[in-house]
Coordinates of C-alpha atoms and ligand atoms in Angstrom, one line a residue:
M279 CA 90.7 106.9 86.7
C280 CA 93.2 109.5 85.2
G281 CA 95.8 111.1 87.5
I282 CA 97.1 114.6 87.8
V283 CA 100.2 115.9 89.4
G284 CA 101.9 119.3 89.2
Y285 CA 105.1 120.9 90.5
T286 CA 106.5 124.4 90.9
G287 CA 109.7 124.9 92.8
M288 CA 113.5 124.9 92.6
E289 CA 114.1 121.2 91.7
E290 CA 113.7 119.5 88.3
A291 CA 110.0 119.0 87.6
S292 CA 110.1 116.0 85.2
P293 CA 111.5 113.4 87.6
F294 CA 109.0 114.5 90.3
L295 CA 106.1 114.4 87.9
L296 CA 107.0 110.9 86.7
N297 CA 107.4 109.7 90.2
G298 CA 104.0 111.3 91.2
L299 CA 102.3 109.6 88.2
R300 CA 103.8 106.3 89.3
K301 CA 102.0 106.7 92.6
L302 CA 98.7 107.3 90.8
E303 CA 99.1 104.3 88.4
Y304 CA 96.6 102.3 90.5
R305 CA 93.9 104.6 89.3
G306 CA 94.1 102.9 85.8
Y307 CA 95.3 104.6 82.6
D308 CA 96.3 104.0 79.0
S309 CA 98.6 106.9 78.2
A310 CA 100.7 109.5 80.0
G311 CA 102.3 112.9 79.4
V312 CA 103.9 115.9 81.0
A313 CA 104.2 119.6 80.1
V314 CA 107.2 121.5 81.5
Y315 CA 108.1 125.1 81.3
N316 CA 111.8 126.1 80.8
D317 CA 114.0 128.9 79.3
T318 CA 113.0 127.8 75.8
G319 CA 109.3 127.8 76.4
L320 CA 106.5 125.3 77.2
H321 CA 107.3 121.7 76.2
V322 CA 104.9 118.8 76.0
V323 CA 105.9 115.1 75.9
K324 CA 103.3 112.4 75.9
S325 CA 102.7 109.0 74.7
K326 CA 100.2 106.1 74.5
G327 CA 101.0 103.1 76.8
R328 CA 102.5 102.6 80.2
L329 CA 104.4 105.2 82.1
S330 CA 107.6 103.3 81.4
V331 CA 107.2 104.3 77.8
L332 CA 107.1 108.0 78.7
E333 CA 110.0 107.5 81.2
G334 CA 112.0 106.0 78.4
I335 CA 111.3 108.9 76.1
L336 CA 112.2 111.4 78.9
E337 CA 115.2 109.3 80.0
G338 CA 113.8 109.3 83.6
G339 CA 113.1 113.1 83.3
T340 CA 116.6 114.2 82.4
K341 CA 115.7 115.0 78.8
L342 CA 113.2 117.6 79.8
P343 CA 114.7 120.2 82.2
G344 CA 112.5 122.8 83.9
R345 CA 111.2 123.7 87.3
V346 CA 107.5 124.0 86.7
G347 CA 105.3 121.3 85.2
I348 CA 102.1 119.2 85.1
G349 CA 101.7 115.5 84.4
H350 CA 98.8 113.2 83.6
T351 CA 97.9 109.6 83.2
R352 CA 94.8 109.3 80.9
W353 CA 92.1 106.7 80.9
A354 CA 90.4 107.2 77.6
T355 CA 86.8 108.4 77.4
H356 CA 86.6 110.8 74.4
G357 CA 89.0 109.5 71.7
A358 CA 91.0 106.3 71.6
P359 CA 94.2 105.9 73.6
S360 CA 96.8 107.6 71.3
D361 CA 99.8 110.0 71.5
V362 CA 97.7 112.8 70.2
N363 CA 94.7 112.2 72.6
S364 CA 97.0 112.0 75.6
H365 CA 97.2 114.9 78.0
P366 CA 98.5 117.6 78.3
Q367 CA 96.3 119.1 75.6
V368 CA 97.7 122.4 74.2
S369 CA 95.8 125.3 72.7
D370 CA 96.0 126.3 69.1
G371 CA 98.4 129.2 69.7
G372 CA 100.4 127.2 72.2
K373 CA 99.7 129.5 75.2
F374 CA 97.9 126.9 77.4
A375 CA 98.7 123.3 78.4
V376 CA 95.9 121.5 80.2
V377 CA 95.6 118.2 82.1
H378 CA 92.1 117.1 82.9
N379 CA 90.3 114.4 84.9
G380 CA 86.5 114.1 84.3
I381 CA 84.3 114.7 81.3
I382 CA 83.2 117.9 79.6
E383 CA 79.7 116.9 78.6
N384 CA 79.0 119.8 76.3
Y385 CA 82.4 119.7 74.5
L386 CA 81.0 119.0 71.1
A387 CA 78.8 122.2 71.0
L388 CA 81.8 124.2 72.4
K389 CA 84.2 122.6 69.9
N390 CA 81.9 123.4 66.9
R391 CA 81.5 127.0 68.0
L392 CA 85.3 127.4 68.3
I393 CA 85.9 125.7 64.9
S394 CA 83.4 128.2 63.4
K395 CA 85.6 130.9 64.8
G396 CA 88.7 129.5 63.1
V397 CA 90.2 127.5 65.9
T398 CA 92.0 124.3 64.8
F399 CA 91.6 121.1 66.9
T400 CA 94.1 118.3 66.7
S401 CA 92.7 115.6 69.1
D402 CA 89.4 113.9 69.6
T403 CA 89.3 114.7 73.3
D404 CA 86.9 116.8 75.3
T405 CA 89.8 118.2 77.2
E406 CA 91.2 120.1 74.2
V407 CA 88.1 122.3 74.3
V408 CA 89.2 123.6 77.7
A409 CA 92.7 124.5 76.4
Q410 CA 91.2 126.2 73.3
L411 CA 88.6 128.0 75.3
L412 CA 91.2 129.3 77.7
E413 CA 93.2 130.8 74.9
Y414 CA 90.1 132.1 73.3
Y415 CA 89.1 134.0 76.4
Y416 CA 92.6 135.0 77.5
D417 CA 93.3 138.7 77.5
G418 CA 96.3 138.7 79.8
D419 CA 94.4 137.6 82.9
V420 CA 94.4 133.8 83.4
L421 CA 92.1 133.9 86.4
S422 CA 89.4 135.6 84.4
A423 CA 89.8 133.2 81.5
I424 CA 89.4 130.3 83.9
Q425 CA 86.2 131.9 85.3
K426 CA 84.8 132.3 81.8
V427 CA 85.6 128.7 80.9
I428 CA 84.0 127.2 84.0
Q429 CA 80.9 129.2 83.4
R430 CA 80.6 127.5 80.0
V431 CA 81.7 124.0 80.4
E432 CA 79.3 121.3 81.8
G433 CA 80.3 118.1 83.4
S434 CA 83.1 117.2 85.8
Y435 CA 86.7 118.4 85.8
A436 CA 89.9 118.6 87.8
L437 CA 92.2 120.8 85.7
G438 CA 95.9 121.5 86.0
I439 CA 96.8 124.4 83.7
L440 CA 100.1 126.0 82.6
C441 CA 100.2 129.4 80.7
S442 CA 103.3 130.2 78.7
E443 CA 103.0 133.9 79.9
F444 CA 103.3 132.9 83.6
P445 CA 106.2 130.5 83.5
E446 CA 106.4 130.1 87.3
K447 CA 102.7 129.4 87.9
I448 CA 100.3 126.5 88.0
F449 CA 96.6 127.1 87.8
A450 CA 94.1 124.5 89.1
V451 CA 90.3 124.2 89.3
R452 CA 87.9 121.4 89.9
K453 CA 84.2 120.4 89.9
D454 CA 83.0 116.9 90.8
S455 CA 86.5 115.4 90.5
P456 CA 89.0 115.6 93.3
L457 CA 92.0 117.9 93.3
I458 CA 94.4 118.8 96.1
V459 CA 97.1 121.4 96.5
G460 CA 100.2 120.4 98.5
V461 CA 102.3 122.9 100.4
G462 CA 106.1 122.6 100.4
K463 CA 109.0 124.8 101.4
G464 CA 109.9 126.8 98.4
E465 CA 107.8 124.4 96.3
N466 CA 104.2 123.7 95.9
F467 CA 102.2 120.9 94.2
I468 CA 98.8 119.8 92.8
A469 CA 97.6 116.3 92.6
S470 CA 94.4 114.4 92.0
D471 CA 95.2 112.1 95.0
I472 CA 97.4 112.2 98.0
P473 CA 100.0 109.4 97.2
A474 CA 101.3 111.5 94.3
I475 CA 102.8 114.1 96.6
L476 CA 103.1 112.3 100.0
A477 CA 106.9 111.9 99.6
K478 CA 107.1 115.7 99.6
T479 CA 104.5 117.0 101.9
R480 CA 101.7 116.1 104.3
E481 CA 100.2 119.6 104.3
I482 CA 97.4 119.9 101.8
Y483 CA 94.4 121.9 100.8
R484 CA 91.4 120.3 99.2
L485 CA 89.8 122.3 96.5
K486 CA 86.0 122.6 96.6
D487 CA 83.8 122.7 93.5
R488 CA 84.6 125.6 91.3
E489 CA 87.5 126.8 93.5
I490 CA 90.5 128.0 91.6
A491 CA 94.1 127.7 93.0
V492 CA 97.1 129.7 91.7
L493 CA 100.4 128.3 92.8
S494 CA 103.9 129.6 92.4
R495 CA 107.1 128.4 94.1
E496 CA 106.4 130.6 97.2
T497 CA 102.7 131.4 97.1
I498 CA 99.3 129.7 96.9
E499 CA 96.1 131.8 96.3
F500 CA 92.6 130.5 96.2
Y501 CA 89.6 132.1 94.5
N502 CA 85.9 131.2 94.1
G503 CA 84.2 130.9 90.7
E504 CA 83.5 134.6 90.8
G505 CA 87.2 135.4 91.2
E506 CA 86.9 136.5 94.8
P507 CA 89.8 135.5 97.2
V508 CA 88.9 132.5 99.4
E509 CA 90.6 131.5 102.8
K510 CA 91.1 127.8 103.1
E511 CA 92.1 125.5 105.9
I512 CA 95.2 123.4 105.7
E513 CA 94.8 119.7 106.4
H514 CA 97.6 117.5 107.8
I515 CA 97.7 114.0 106.3
E516 CA 98.3 111.4 109.0
W517 CA 98.9 108.3 106.9
D518 CA 102.1 106.5 107.2
I519 CA 103.8 106.6 103.8
S520 CA 104.2 102.8 103.9
A521 CA 100.4 102.5 103.8
A522 CA 100.7 103.7 100.2
E523 CA 103.7 101.4 99.4
K524 CA 103.8 97.6 98.8
G525 CA 105.8 96.8 102.0
G526 CA 107.5 93.7 100.6
Y527 CA 104.4 92.2 98.9
E528 CA 104.6 91.5 95.2
H529 CA 101.2 93.3 94.6
F530 CA 99.1 95.8 96.5
M531 CA 96.2 93.4 96.1
M532 CA 97.9 90.7 98.3
K533 CA 99.0 93.4 100.7
E534 CA 95.5 94.7 101.1
I535 CA 94.0 91.2 101.4
C536 CA 96.4 90.5 104.3
E537 CA 95.7 93.9 105.9
Q538 CA 92.0 93.0 106.3
P539 CA 92.2 91.8 110.0
E540 CA 93.9 95.0 111.0
A541 CA 91.5 97.2 108.9
L542 CA 88.6 95.5 110.5
R543 CA 90.0 96.0 113.9
K544 CA 90.3 99.7 113.2
T545 CA 86.8 99.9 111.8
I546 CA 85.1 97.9 114.5
S547 CA 86.8 98.3 117.8
P548 CA 86.3 102.1 118.4
R549 CA 82.6 101.6 117.7
I550 CA 81.9 99.0 120.3
R551 CA 81.8 100.2 123.9
D552 CA 80.7 98.1 126.9
G553 CA 78.7 95.8 124.6
H554 CA 76.9 98.7 122.8
I555 CA 77.4 100.1 119.3
V556 CA 78.5 103.7 119.2
L557 CA 78.3 105.3 115.7
D558 CA 80.9 108.1 115.9
D559 CA 78.9 111.3 116.4
I560 CA 75.8 110.1 114.5
E561 CA 72.6 110.1 116.5
L562 CA 69.8 108.1 114.9
T563 CA 67.1 108.2 117.6
A564 CA 64.6 105.4 118.1
E565 CA 61.8 107.9 117.1
Y566 CA 63.5 108.7 113.8
L567 CA 64.3 105.0 113.1
R568 CA 60.7 104.0 113.7
E569 CA 59.6 106.6 111.2
I570 CA 61.7 105.2 108.4
N571 CA 59.5 103.6 105.8
K572 CA 62.2 102.2 103.6
V573 CA 66.0 101.9 103.4
F574 CA 67.9 102.1 100.2
I575 CA 71.4 101.1 99.6
V576 CA 73.0 102.6 96.5
A577 CA 76.5 101.9 95.2
C578 CA 78.6 100.5 92.3
G579 CA 80.5 97.3 91.8
T580 CA 82.0 95.7 94.9
A581 CA 80.3 98.4 97.1
Y582 CA 77.0 97.3 95.6
H583 CA 77.7 93.7 96.6
V584 CA 78.0 94.9 100.1
G585 CA 74.5 96.2 99.7
V586 CA 73.3 92.8 98.6
V587 CA 74.6 91.3 101.9
A588 CA 73.1 94.2 103.8
K589 CA 69.6 93.4 102.5
Y590 CA 69.6 90.0 104.2
A591 CA 70.8 91.5 107.4
F592 CA 68.4 94.5 107.4
E593 CA 65.3 92.6 106.6
R594 CA 66.0 89.8 109.0
L595 CA 67.2 91.7 112.0
L596 CA 65.2 95.0 111.5
K597 CA 62.2 93.9 109.6
V598 CA 62.6 97.1 107.5
P599 CA 62.0 96.9 103.7
M600 CA 65.1 97.5 101.8
E601 CA 66.0 98.2 98.2
V602 CA 69.5 97.7 96.9
D603 CA 70.4 99.3 93.6
V604 CA 73.4 100.0 91.4
A605 CA 73.9 103.7 91.3
S606 CA 73.8 104.1 87.5
E607 CA 70.3 102.5 87.5
F608 CA 68.9 104.2 90.6
R609 CA 69.4 107.7 89.4
Y610 CA 67.5 107.1 86.2
R611 CA 64.7 104.9 87.4
S612 CA 62.5 107.3 89.4
P613 CA 62.9 105.6 92.7
I614 CA 60.0 106.3 95.2
I615 CA 61.8 108.2 97.9
D616 CA 60.6 110.7 100.5
E617 CA 61.7 112.3 103.7
K618 CA 61.0 109.0 105.5
S619 CA 63.5 107.1 103.4
L620 CA 67.0 106.5 104.6
V621 CA 69.5 106.2 101.7
I622 CA 72.8 104.5 102.5
I623 CA 75.5 105.3 100.0
I624 CA 78.6 103.1 99.9
S625 CA 81.8 104.1 98.2
Q626 CA 85.5 103.4 98.8
S627 CA 86.8 106.4 96.9
G628 CA 83.9 108.7 97.8
E629 CA 84.2 110.1 94.2
T630 CA 82.4 107.6 92.0
A631 CA 80.4 109.7 89.6
D632 CA 77.3 107.5 89.4
T633 CA 77.2 107.1 93.2
L634 CA 77.6 110.8 93.7
A635 CA 74.8 111.5 91.3
A636 CA 72.5 109.0 93.1
L637 CA 73.3 110.7 96.4
R638 CA 72.3 114.1 95.0
E639 CA 69.1 112.6 93.6
A640 CA 68.2 111.1 96.9
K641 CA 68.8 114.4 98.7
K642 CA 66.8 116.3 96.1
Q643 CA 63.9 114.0 96.9
G644 CA 64.2 114.7 100.6
A645 CA 65.8 111.6 101.9
R646 CA 68.4 111.5 104.7
V647 CA 71.7 110.2 103.3
L648 CA 74.1 108.2 105.4
S649 CA 77.3 107.3 103.6
I650 CA 80.0 104.6 104.2
V651 CA 83.2 106.0 102.7
N652 CA 86.9 105.2 102.9
V653 CA 88.5 108.4 101.7
V654 CA 88.2 111.1 104.3
G655 CA 87.0 114.5 103.0
S656 CA 85.9 113.0 99.6
T657 CA 83.0 114.6 97.8
I658 CA 80.5 111.9 98.8
A659 CA 81.5 112.2 102.5
N660 CA 81.2 116.0 102.3
E661 CA 77.7 115.9 100.7
S662 CA 76.1 113.3 103.0
D663 CA 74.1 114.1 106.0
D664 CA 76.0 111.5 108.0
V665 CA 79.2 109.7 107.3
L666 CA 80.7 106.5 108.7
Y667 CA 84.3 106.0 107.6
T668 CA 85.8 102.5 106.9
W669 CA 89.2 102.8 108.4
A670 CA 90.8 100.6 105.8
G671 CA 93.6 103.0 104.9
P672 CA 94.5 103.7 101.3
E673 CA 93.3 101.0 98.9
I674 CA 95.6 101.0 95.9
A675 CA 94.9 97.8 94.0
V676 CA 92.1 98.4 91.5
A677 CA 90.3 95.2 92.8
S678 CA 88.7 96.1 96.1
T679 CA 89.3 93.8 99.0
K680 CA 89.8 95.5 102.3
A681 CA 87.3 98.2 101.4
Y682 CA 84.7 95.4 100.8
S683 CA 85.4 93.8 104.2
T684 CA 85.3 97.1 106.1
Q685 CA 82.2 98.2 104.3
L686 CA 80.5 95.0 105.4
A687 CA 81.7 95.6 109.0
V688 CA 80.1 99.1 109.0
I689 CA 76.9 97.6 107.7
Y690 CA 76.9 95.1 110.6
L691 CA 77.5 98.0 113.0
I692 CA 74.6 100.0 111.6
V693 CA 72.2 97.0 111.7
L694 CA 73.1 96.2 115.3
Y695 CA 72.9 99.8 116.3
M696 CA 69.4 100.0 114.8
A697 CA 68.4 96.6 116.1
E698 CA 69.2 97.7 119.7
K699 CA 67.4 101.0 119.3
L700 CA 64.3 99.4 117.8
G701 CA 64.4 96.4 120.1
T702 CA 64.0 94.0 117.1
V703 CA 66.4 91.4 118.5
S704 CA 66.5 89.9 122.0
G705 CA 69.3 91.0 124.4
K706 CA 70.8 87.6 124.3
E707 CA 71.0 87.6 120.5
F708 CA 72.3 91.1 120.4
A709 CA 75.1 90.2 122.8
E710 CA 76.0 87.2 120.6
Y711 CA 76.1 89.3 117.5
V712 CA 78.3 91.9 119.1
A713 CA 80.7 89.2 120.3
D714 CA 80.9 87.8 116.8
L715 CA 81.6 91.2 115.4
E716 CA 84.4 91.7 117.8
R717 CA 85.9 88.4 116.8
L718 CA 85.5 89.0 113.1
P719 CA 89.1 90.3 112.6
E720 CA 90.5 87.1 114.3
F721 CA 88.2 84.9 112.2
V722 CA 89.3 86.7 109.0
A723 CA 93.0 86.2 110.0
S724 CA 92.3 82.5 110.5
C725 CA 90.9 82.2 106.9
L726 CA 94.1 83.9 105.7
N727 CA 96.3 81.3 107.4
D728 CA 95.6 78.6 104.8
K729 CA 96.7 80.4 101.6
E730 CA 98.5 77.2 100.3
T731 CA 95.3 75.2 99.9
I732 CA 93.9 78.0 97.7
Q733 CA 97.1 78.5 95.8
Y734 CA 97.2 74.8 95.1
F735 CA 93.6 74.8 93.9
A736 CA 94.3 77.8 91.7
S737 CA 97.2 76.0 90.1
Q738 CA 94.8 73.2 89.1
Y739 CA 92.3 75.5 87.4
F740 CA 93.9 78.7 86.3
N741 CA 93.5 77.7 82.7
A742 CA 89.7 77.4 82.9
K743 CA 87.7 79.4 80.4
D744 CA 84.6 79.8 82.4
M745 CA 83.8 79.5 86.1
Y746 CA 80.5 79.6 88.0
F747 CA 79.8 80.7 91.5
I748 CA 76.7 79.5 93.2
G749 CA 75.1 80.1 96.6
R750 CA 71.9 80.8 98.4
N751 CA 70.9 83.7 100.7
V752 CA 74.0 85.5 102.0
D753 CA 76.2 82.9 100.2
Y754 CA 74.7 84.2 96.9
A755 CA 75.7 87.7 97.9
A756 CA 79.2 86.5 98.5
S757 CA 79.2 84.7 95.1
L758 CA 78.5 88.0 93.3
E759 CA 81.6 89.5 94.8
A760 CA 83.8 86.4 94.3
S761 CA 82.8 86.2 90.7
L762 CA 83.6 89.9 90.1
K763 CA 87.0 89.6 91.8
L764 CA 87.9 86.7 89.5
K765 CA 86.8 88.2 86.3
E766 CA 88.2 91.6 86.8
I767 CA 91.8 90.5 87.5
S768 CA 92.1 87.2 85.7
Y769 CA 89.9 88.0 82.7
I770 CA 88.3 84.5 83.0
H771 CA 84.6 84.6 82.2
S772 CA 82.6 84.0 85.3
E773 CA 79.0 84.3 86.5
A774 CA 77.3 84.2 89.9
Y775 CA 73.9 82.5 90.2
T776 CA 71.6 81.8 93.0
A777 CA 71.9 78.0 93.3
G778 CA 68.1 77.6 93.1
E779 CA 68.0 79.4 89.7
L780 CA 70.4 77.1 87.9
K781 CA 67.7 74.8 86.7
H782 CA 65.9 77.7 85.1
G783 CA 68.6 78.2 82.5
P784 CA 72.2 78.4 83.5
I785 CA 72.6 74.7 84.1
S786 CA 72.8 74.3 80.3
L787 CA 76.2 75.8 80.5
I788 CA 77.6 73.0 82.7
E789 CA 79.6 70.4 80.9
D790 CA 82.4 67.9 81.6
G791 CA 85.1 69.7 83.7
T792 CA 83.3 73.0 84.2
L793 CA 84.5 74.6 87.4
V794 CA 81.7 75.5 89.9
I795 CA 82.5 77.2 93.2
A796 CA 79.7 76.4 95.6
I797 CA 79.5 78.7 98.7
S798 CA 77.5 77.0 101.3
T799 CA 78.2 78.5 104.7
Y800 CA 74.5 79.4 105.5
E801 CA 73.7 76.2 107.3
K802 CA 69.9 76.6 107.2
L803 CA 70.0 76.0 103.4
F804 CA 73.0 73.6 103.4
D805 CA 70.9 70.6 102.3
K806 CA 69.3 72.5 99.5
M807 CA 72.8 73.6 98.3
V808 CA 73.9 70.0 98.4
S809 CA 71.0 69.1 96.0
N810 CA 72.1 71.9 93.7
I811 CA 75.7 70.7 93.9
K812 CA 74.6 67.2 92.9
E813 CA 72.8 68.7 89.9
V814 CA 75.9 70.3 88.5
K815 CA 78.1 67.3 89.4
A816 CA 75.7 65.0 87.6
R817 CA 76.5 67.1 84.5
G818 CA 80.3 66.8 84.8
A819 CA 81.2 69.9 86.9
V820 CA 84.2 70.0 89.2
V821 CA 83.1 71.6 92.4
L822 CA 85.0 73.5 95.1
G823 CA 82.8 73.9 98.2
I824 CA 83.3 76.7 100.7
T825 CA 81.6 75.8 104.0
T826 CA 81.9 76.0 107.8
Q827 CA 84.0 73.7 109.8
R828 CA 80.8 72.0 111.1
K829 CA 79.7 71.0 107.7
R830 CA 83.1 69.9 106.4
K831 CA 82.4 66.2 106.4
A832 CA 79.0 66.6 104.7
M833 CA 80.5 68.9 102.1
L834 CA 83.4 66.5 101.4
D835 CA 80.9 63.9 100.4
A836 CA 79.4 66.1 97.8
V837 CA 82.3 68.0 96.2
D838 CA 85.8 67.6 94.9
H839 CA 87.6 70.1 97.1
V840 CA 86.6 71.9 100.3
F841 CA 87.7 75.0 102.1
C842 CA 86.3 75.7 105.5
V843 CA 85.7 79.0 107.4
P844 CA 84.8 79.5 111.0
K845 CA 81.2 79.6 112.1
I846 CA 79.8 83.1 112.8
S847 CA 76.4 84.7 112.9
D848 CA 74.7 84.0 109.6
F849 CA 74.5 87.6 108.3
M850 CA 78.3 88.0 108.8
L851 CA 79.3 84.9 106.8
P852 CA 80.2 86.7 103.6
S853 CA 83.0 88.4 105.5
L854 CA 84.6 85.0 105.9
S855 CA 83.6 83.1 102.7
I856 CA 85.0 85.9 100.5
I857 CA 88.5 85.6 101.9
P858 CA 89.5 82.3 100.2
L859 CA 87.9 83.6 97.0
Q860 CA 89.8 86.8 97.0
L861 CA 92.9 84.7 97.4
F862 CA 91.7 82.4 94.6
A863 CA 91.2 85.3 92.2
Y864 CA 94.6 86.6 93.1
Y865 CA 96.5 83.3 92.5
V866 CA 94.6 82.5 89.3
A867 CA 95.5 86.0 87.9
S868 CA 99.1 85.7 89.1
M869 CA 99.5 82.2 87.4
K870 CA 98.0 83.7 84.2
G871 CA 100.6 86.5 84.4
C872 CA 97.9 89.2 84.6
D873 CA 98.6 92.8 85.7
I874 CA 96.9 92.2 89.0
D875 CA 97.0 95.7 90.5
K876 CA 96.0 97.4 87.3
P877 CA 93.7 95.2 85.3
R878 CA 93.0 96.2 81.7
N879 CA 90.2 98.7 81.0
L880 CA 89.6 99.3 84.7
A881 CA 90.2 102.3 86.9
K882 CA 90.3 102.6 90.7
S883 CA 88.1 105.7 90.9
V884 CA 85.4 105.9 88.3
T885 CA 84.7 109.6 88.1
V886 CA 82.9 109.5 84.8
E887 CA 79.3 108.3 84.2
Ligands
F6R943 C1 85.9 96.1 92.0 C2 85.8 97.5 92.4 C3 84.8 98.4 91.8 C4 84.3 99.4 92.8 C5 83.3 100.4 92.2 C6 82.9 101.4 93.2 O1 86.9 95.4 92.7 O2 86.7 98.0 93.1 O3 83.7 97.6 91.4 O4 83.8 98.8 93.9 O5 83.9 101.0 91.1 O6 83.9 102.2 93.6 P1 83.8 103.1 94.9 O7 83.6 102.1 96.1 O8 85.0 103.9 95.0 O9 82.6 104.0 94.8

């Protein structure tokens, strides 16, 4: 959600900025712009629409010479997508150009105050307030103006700032929205995310909340919010650059779907030793675990759906009560938490605003917070008591796939770790579960082998207007994720229901030709699912059944098409049933000509509430 990149050095800034913004496109945006300083002053070029529009205006960057600049892709919050609302936003007197990720919550009060003092605003954005405030407080010292501004603004921000009186410098500051500083040779960078600068450097600093960075071609200085110098530690990025490239695939989403076996191996293997689960350096003693009165899982979107699977596993294997909540609800519903509660936070990006706020709320109420995060060093990882990383590598496509799979794997690891400590499963069962978990990457790979069946099925139904996903128990949890995947990238209306709930209302939506995808891998409830399938078939539905090899024949008798997955321990089934349905969503969206990696209105990292 919004992207920032900045450059100061000896090369032309504009082509670098455009290239950096390209690498951040996956975050989702609706307009883009750059500000570049050159001999004739500070110049801003920005436009609504895709980056290609801006590239066209700038003729690939050649039209705007200059060696210092900042760039931005905007995902509209305050003010519609338009040229004027795009960033950079410039102050009334033209001294400051600002790019901003996040939301300034008290912008209206600040704006009204500035208007009463004669400042003229041109946009509807909250960001313009920052540019205007900077100029208002500026008395020749940018650092002190930034300090005053961050004392007054409320909300979240990552800011890249140019000041016309310091033509070689970039200023940057952040709170609750990520920002990094890249270190080059005779050139330095800022960015909201690593891929933007990875082609140039692997040495970075991560800004902490309210830290200010001042960059020139040769120097980088850091200050805290009080203006005192701060020493920071440099971090080396290990990723292979190809991890952030498409590597021959047409879309990141397909690449990431296919990377799942490998991502699972990396997430699972180092944590199983001699048949036991080893959770990095986390020590949850049996005494502590016995004291836990409730486990909460809090997350958003796909990560929340991982929580829904987790509930079945926790309650069955651990007999611990669990609540699963979407973060935006959790934080405002007065959940009953105390120091005996364990709160598990799940987030790919580690920056989701609602999830972060839920984490802070849980900590405030005394709970221990264990987070499952993909992005190392992200805010959620930093603020949690314990962190378990999903070693999925960078997930670029907006629709989450390998993050979902690896988050599920970490949940299974946690459940088994606790089950062993608490002695809630027999040694034999435990060994079987661990063996299944070790084989999970191989099982997922086998589900990926039969893409053609799913592609064919997608070709038959990609014109459908509505689709319904049904399941029971863990299959219902998988239905939720399958339905989200389909709707977010193909824009087809879809819903997920527990199959037993159909007769209480939703079945009235079924008519001749309605497509129903019935997930029925949980064999204990297979016969009940068949009854529900019959109910929708009797009303004209066309049904695709997802089941295990063992139930293939019985499923074929009940539905129109079948896709089979291997048999695995019940609570791990969603890891397999989701694979054909990720592929299905992908092929349907592709056949409809949708922008698969960057679906409309969506952003990869949702850093606003
Ligand atoms: C859907 C999707 C989103 C995210 C959600 C949480 O495919 O990716 O629903 O799961 O925005 O994001 P993170 O996991 O970064 O907190």
